[in-house]
XYZ file of C-alpha atoms in Angstrom:
303
model
C 52.669 42.178 21.493
C 52.092 45.222 23.666
C 52.933 43.200 26.770
C 56.216 42.084 25.212
C 57.111 45.685 24.375
C 56.214 46.774 27.896
C 58.392 44.087 29.487
C 61.234 44.888 27.078
C 60.961 48.583 27.901
C 60.991 47.865 31.641
C 64.064 45.640 31.326
C 65.855 48.285 29.275
C 65.014 50.955 31.869
C 66.358 48.786 34.700
C 69.498 48.085 32.696
C 70.060 51.798 32.145
C 69.554 52.491 35.866
C 72.093 49.823 36.826
C 74.533 51.194 34.281
C 74.100 54.728 35.638
C 74.582 53.568 39.228
C 77.738 51.667 38.285
C 79.131 54.671 36.425
C 78.429 56.961 39.393
C 80.132 54.448 41.685
C 83.223 54.320 39.439
C 83.411 58.096 39.334
C 83.041 58.273 43.095
C 85.864 55.790 43.651
C 88.065 57.771 41.254
C 87.351 61.024 43.130
C 88.114 59.324 46.437
C 91.385 57.835 45.168
C 92.382 61.218 43.775
C 92.159 62.720 47.263
C 95.420 61.636 48.890
C 94.458 62.767 52.379
C 91.218 60.789 52.253
C 93.093 57.639 51.262
C 95.515 58.252 54.117
C 92.570 58.659 56.497
C 91.025 55.401 55.295
C 94.323 53.532 55.742
C 94.758 54.964 59.240
C 91.209 53.978 60.139
C 91.666 50.434 58.833
C 94.793 50.094 60.968
C 92.860 51.313 64.023
C 90.065 48.798 63.361
C 92.564 45.947 62.960
C 94.261 46.946 66.214
C 90.887 46.941 67.989
C 90.299 43.327 66.939
C 93.765 41.874 67.483
C 94.910 43.930 70.484
C 94.260 41.146 73.057
C 96.513 38.843 71.012
C 99.426 41.201 70.326
C 99.865 43.352 73.438
C 102.639 42.169 75.756
C 100.734 42.695 79.007
C 96.981 42.167 78.455
C 96.458 41.747 82.193
C 97.361 45.418 82.688
C 93.997 46.330 81.135
C 92.076 44.288 83.705
C 93.450 45.411 87.045
C 96.991 44.063 87.348
C 99.511 46.243 89.182
C 103.337 46.287 89.206
C 104.285 48.940 91.735
C 107.998 48.218 91.462
C 107.882 49.130 87.760
C 106.049 52.437 88.125
C 106.941 55.383 85.872
C 109.395 53.566 83.660
C 110.168 55.568 80.527
C 109.571 54.099 77.056
C 111.879 51.164 76.379
C 112.015 47.778 74.639
C 110.243 46.209 77.598
C 107.553 48.906 77.697
C 107.195 50.696 74.350
C 105.074 53.512 75.805
C 106.431 53.349 79.347
C 104.464 52.555 82.508
C 102.037 54.529 84.673
C 101.859 55.311 88.377
C 101.168 51.692 89.367
C 103.462 50.073 86.831
C 100.933 49.166 84.156
C 102.155 48.997 80.558
C 100.745 51.999 78.712
C 101.223 50.419 75.282
C 98.994 47.502 76.283
C 96.371 49.757 77.811
C 96.248 52.152 74.841
C 95.854 49.309 72.356
C 93.270 47.513 74.511
C 91.315 50.764 74.753
C 90.988 51.057 70.967
C 88.006 48.732 70.777
C 86.231 50.652 73.528
C 86.776 53.966 71.728
C 85.335 52.622 68.476
C 82.406 51.036 70.293
C 81.623 54.339 72.003
C 81.685 56.220 68.697
C 79.493 53.667 66.909
C 76.864 53.606 69.645
C 76.714 57.392 70.019
C 76.437 58.113 66.301
C 73.932 55.294 65.739
C 71.580 56.470 68.493
C 71.955 60.165 67.630
C 71.402 59.559 63.911
C 68.353 57.374 64.529
C 66.702 59.974 66.761
C 67.729 62.990 64.686
C 66.907 61.565 61.255
C 63.493 60.329 62.396
C 62.484 63.606 64.040
C 63.943 65.735 61.240
C 62.165 63.688 58.568
C 58.828 63.927 60.357
C 59.250 67.666 60.920
C 60.209 68.387 57.320
C 57.559 66.190 55.742
C 54.483 67.082 57.804
C 55.401 70.695 58.596
C 52.971 73.021 60.397
C 52.664 72.535 64.175
C 54.620 69.269 64.138
C 57.567 71.034 62.525
C 57.321 73.942 64.978
C 57.213 71.614 67.998
C 60.166 69.477 66.948
C 62.294 72.440 65.885
C 61.636 74.328 69.121
C 62.749 71.261 71.092
C 65.815 71.105 68.864
C 66.536 74.789 69.552
C 66.370 74.150 73.297
C 69.045 71.461 73.019
C 71.194 73.649 70.761
C 70.940 76.608 73.157
C 73.192 74.814 75.648
C 76.784 73.872 74.683
C 76.815 70.179 73.812
C 79.654 69.278 76.166
C 78.051 71.062 79.128
C 74.709 69.375 78.510
C 76.392 65.978 78.068
C 78.188 66.451 81.390
C 74.917 67.368 83.116
C 73.010 64.378 81.715
C 75.822 61.925 82.440
C 76.279 63.259 85.971
C 72.543 62.834 86.571
C 72.590 59.265 85.262
C 75.756 58.323 87.117
C 79.346 57.479 86.231
C 80.070 54.789 83.663
C 80.745 54.361 79.973
C 77.142 53.332 79.247
C 75.780 56.537 80.746
C 78.399 58.535 78.824
C 77.144 57.055 75.555
C 73.540 57.798 76.503
C 74.348 61.339 77.618
C 76.277 62.260 74.476
C 73.684 60.629 72.195
C 70.927 62.730 73.752
C 72.757 65.968 72.907
C 74.081 64.934 69.492
C 70.814 64.336 67.625
C 69.805 67.985 66.901
C 72.423 68.315 64.168
C 71.023 65.290 62.366
C 67.480 66.581 62.843
C 68.233 69.966 61.257
C 70.130 68.414 58.353
C 67.420 65.845 57.635
C 64.641 68.434 57.871
C 66.312 70.662 55.284
C 66.835 67.701 52.948
C 63.225 66.531 53.286
C 61.870 70.047 52.719
C 63.741 70.131 49.427
C 62.963 66.590 48.285
C 59.253 66.546 49.071
C 58.675 69.036 46.234
C 60.252 66.719 43.658
C 58.235 65.076 40.893
C 58.743 61.534 42.179
C 57.055 62.473 45.465
C 54.102 63.967 43.604
C 53.882 60.773 41.544
C 53.875 58.643 44.710
C 51.117 60.841 46.143
C 49.189 60.475 42.914
C 49.083 56.679 43.119
C 47.891 56.829 46.732
C 51.094 55.840 48.545
C 50.946 56.280 52.328
C 52.878 59.028 54.090
C 55.152 56.471 55.749
C 55.961 54.839 52.415
C 56.663 58.152 50.712
C 58.866 59.334 53.559
C 60.860 56.182 54.271
C 60.884 54.525 50.839
C 61.164 57.496 48.508
C 62.429 60.622 50.290
C 64.942 59.383 52.878
C 66.840 57.055 50.492
C 67.543 60.134 48.355
C 68.772 62.052 51.401
C 71.112 59.387 52.740
C 74.377 60.688 51.239
C 74.689 63.919 53.299
C 73.628 61.984 56.403
C 76.386 59.406 55.866
C 78.919 62.199 55.433
C 77.788 63.821 58.682
C 77.984 60.498 60.520
C 81.549 59.970 59.356
C 82.700 63.467 60.309
C 80.881 63.405 63.663
C 82.320 60.035 64.671
C 85.682 61.467 65.652
C 84.122 64.287 67.631
C 81.918 61.786 69.474
C 85.045 59.859 70.506
C 86.680 63.129 71.562
C 83.651 64.167 73.636
C 83.517 60.765 75.337
C 87.206 61.100 76.160
C 86.521 64.545 77.647
C 83.914 63.055 79.961
C 86.333 60.272 80.849
C 88.957 62.908 81.629
C 86.759 64.493 84.305
C 85.910 61.109 85.818
C 82.419 60.499 84.435
C 83.394 57.829 81.899
C 84.688 54.297 82.254
C 85.877 53.556 85.768
C 89.213 51.922 86.733
C 90.749 49.665 85.661
C 89.061 50.019 82.234
C 91.644 51.399 79.751
C 89.688 54.436 78.568
C 91.861 57.067 76.884
C 90.337 60.122 78.545
C 90.752 58.614 82.006
C 94.334 57.642 81.163
C 95.135 61.245 80.238
C 93.613 62.360 83.530
C 95.817 59.869 85.392
C 98.921 61.299 83.744
C 98.210 65.022 83.921
C 99.509 65.352 87.481
C 102.883 63.940 86.437
C 103.351 66.003 83.275
C 105.913 66.954 81.996
C 108.369 64.850 84.022
C 106.566 61.584 83.191
C 105.252 62.883 79.882
C 104.534 59.490 78.347
C 101.697 58.675 80.736
C 99.356 61.264 79.198
C 100.975 61.721 75.782
C 100.325 58.326 74.192
C 96.606 58.118 75.060
C 96.301 61.665 73.709
C 98.014 60.636 70.472
C 95.612 57.706 70.160
C 92.634 60.077 70.383
C 94.264 62.355 67.806
C 94.801 59.493 65.346
C 91.175 58.307 65.572
C 89.672 61.801 65.254
C 92.053 62.809 62.465
C 91.467 59.646 60.433
C 87.668 59.983 60.635
C 87.842 63.640 59.609
C 89.977 62.815 56.570
C 87.656 59.971 55.641
C 84.636 62.245 56.007
C 86.167 64.747 53.581
C 86.689 61.961 51.064
C 83.161 60.650 51.438
C 81.798 64.144 50.904
C 83.663 64.328 47.599
C 82.338 60.899 46.581
C 78.721 61.284 47.668
C 78.253 64.996 46.983
C 80.677 66.270 44.309
C 78.929 69.665 44.338
C 80.370 70.307 47.817
C 83.925 70.413 46.453
C 85.531 73.804 46.126
């Protein structure tokens, strides 16, 4: 009889937990839908993602993203034949901007994934174990934060060599300190909670407590930071492409395209303007989405 009551109680507890999670999810969706700008950001981002996938099938001149040249059509202004005009060697800018969308998203995903993995791991270890481990990790973090991120990214990428892969590595290596500091502060707060003491009481290992109990409860602010940092990662990669350290010709990388057009601005304004607008759209949409996710995942952050 006692066993039946115990099972019944456990099932009822699980049912209540599922009900609470579903209710929190519904409230989060309502808060997100109530934020018009966040919905706009999500729609913009979905359009960008769709473009990244279908660009090779819809652009009129896909060969212009792989090295084709049309010197006789150089510097044509926007028209029906070339929606965004052509560049200094006659390539269709519309095709190149759209074909570069997938590369921009790939760069952002790789940078944020690597930076978050490094930063969350180090921050969690520092916050949980404390003492000399915390001091060592935080002093290393301070060293990275003492140098402006863009300057350090330029230095690392220049040392590794030109190329989009080295750009992603260079930016990732300077982006993790923010995740480390955020995760450390979250872990310091959560490790004093009752559920952590209970896990310690039953003899759970440090790894299990940290990665199965503490970090899952700290994931919401980390997701929000990842979403807001994504746009800035794309912007930083474009900055490195602008100074020639990023993807090399003929790869349609937006920063490099702006660099190609700066010498001809403002007479041939379209060469640099449309890649710049593409960067703006991606960064702006991720920032709006990040604001919405913050409202959904952490309602206390709303003002």
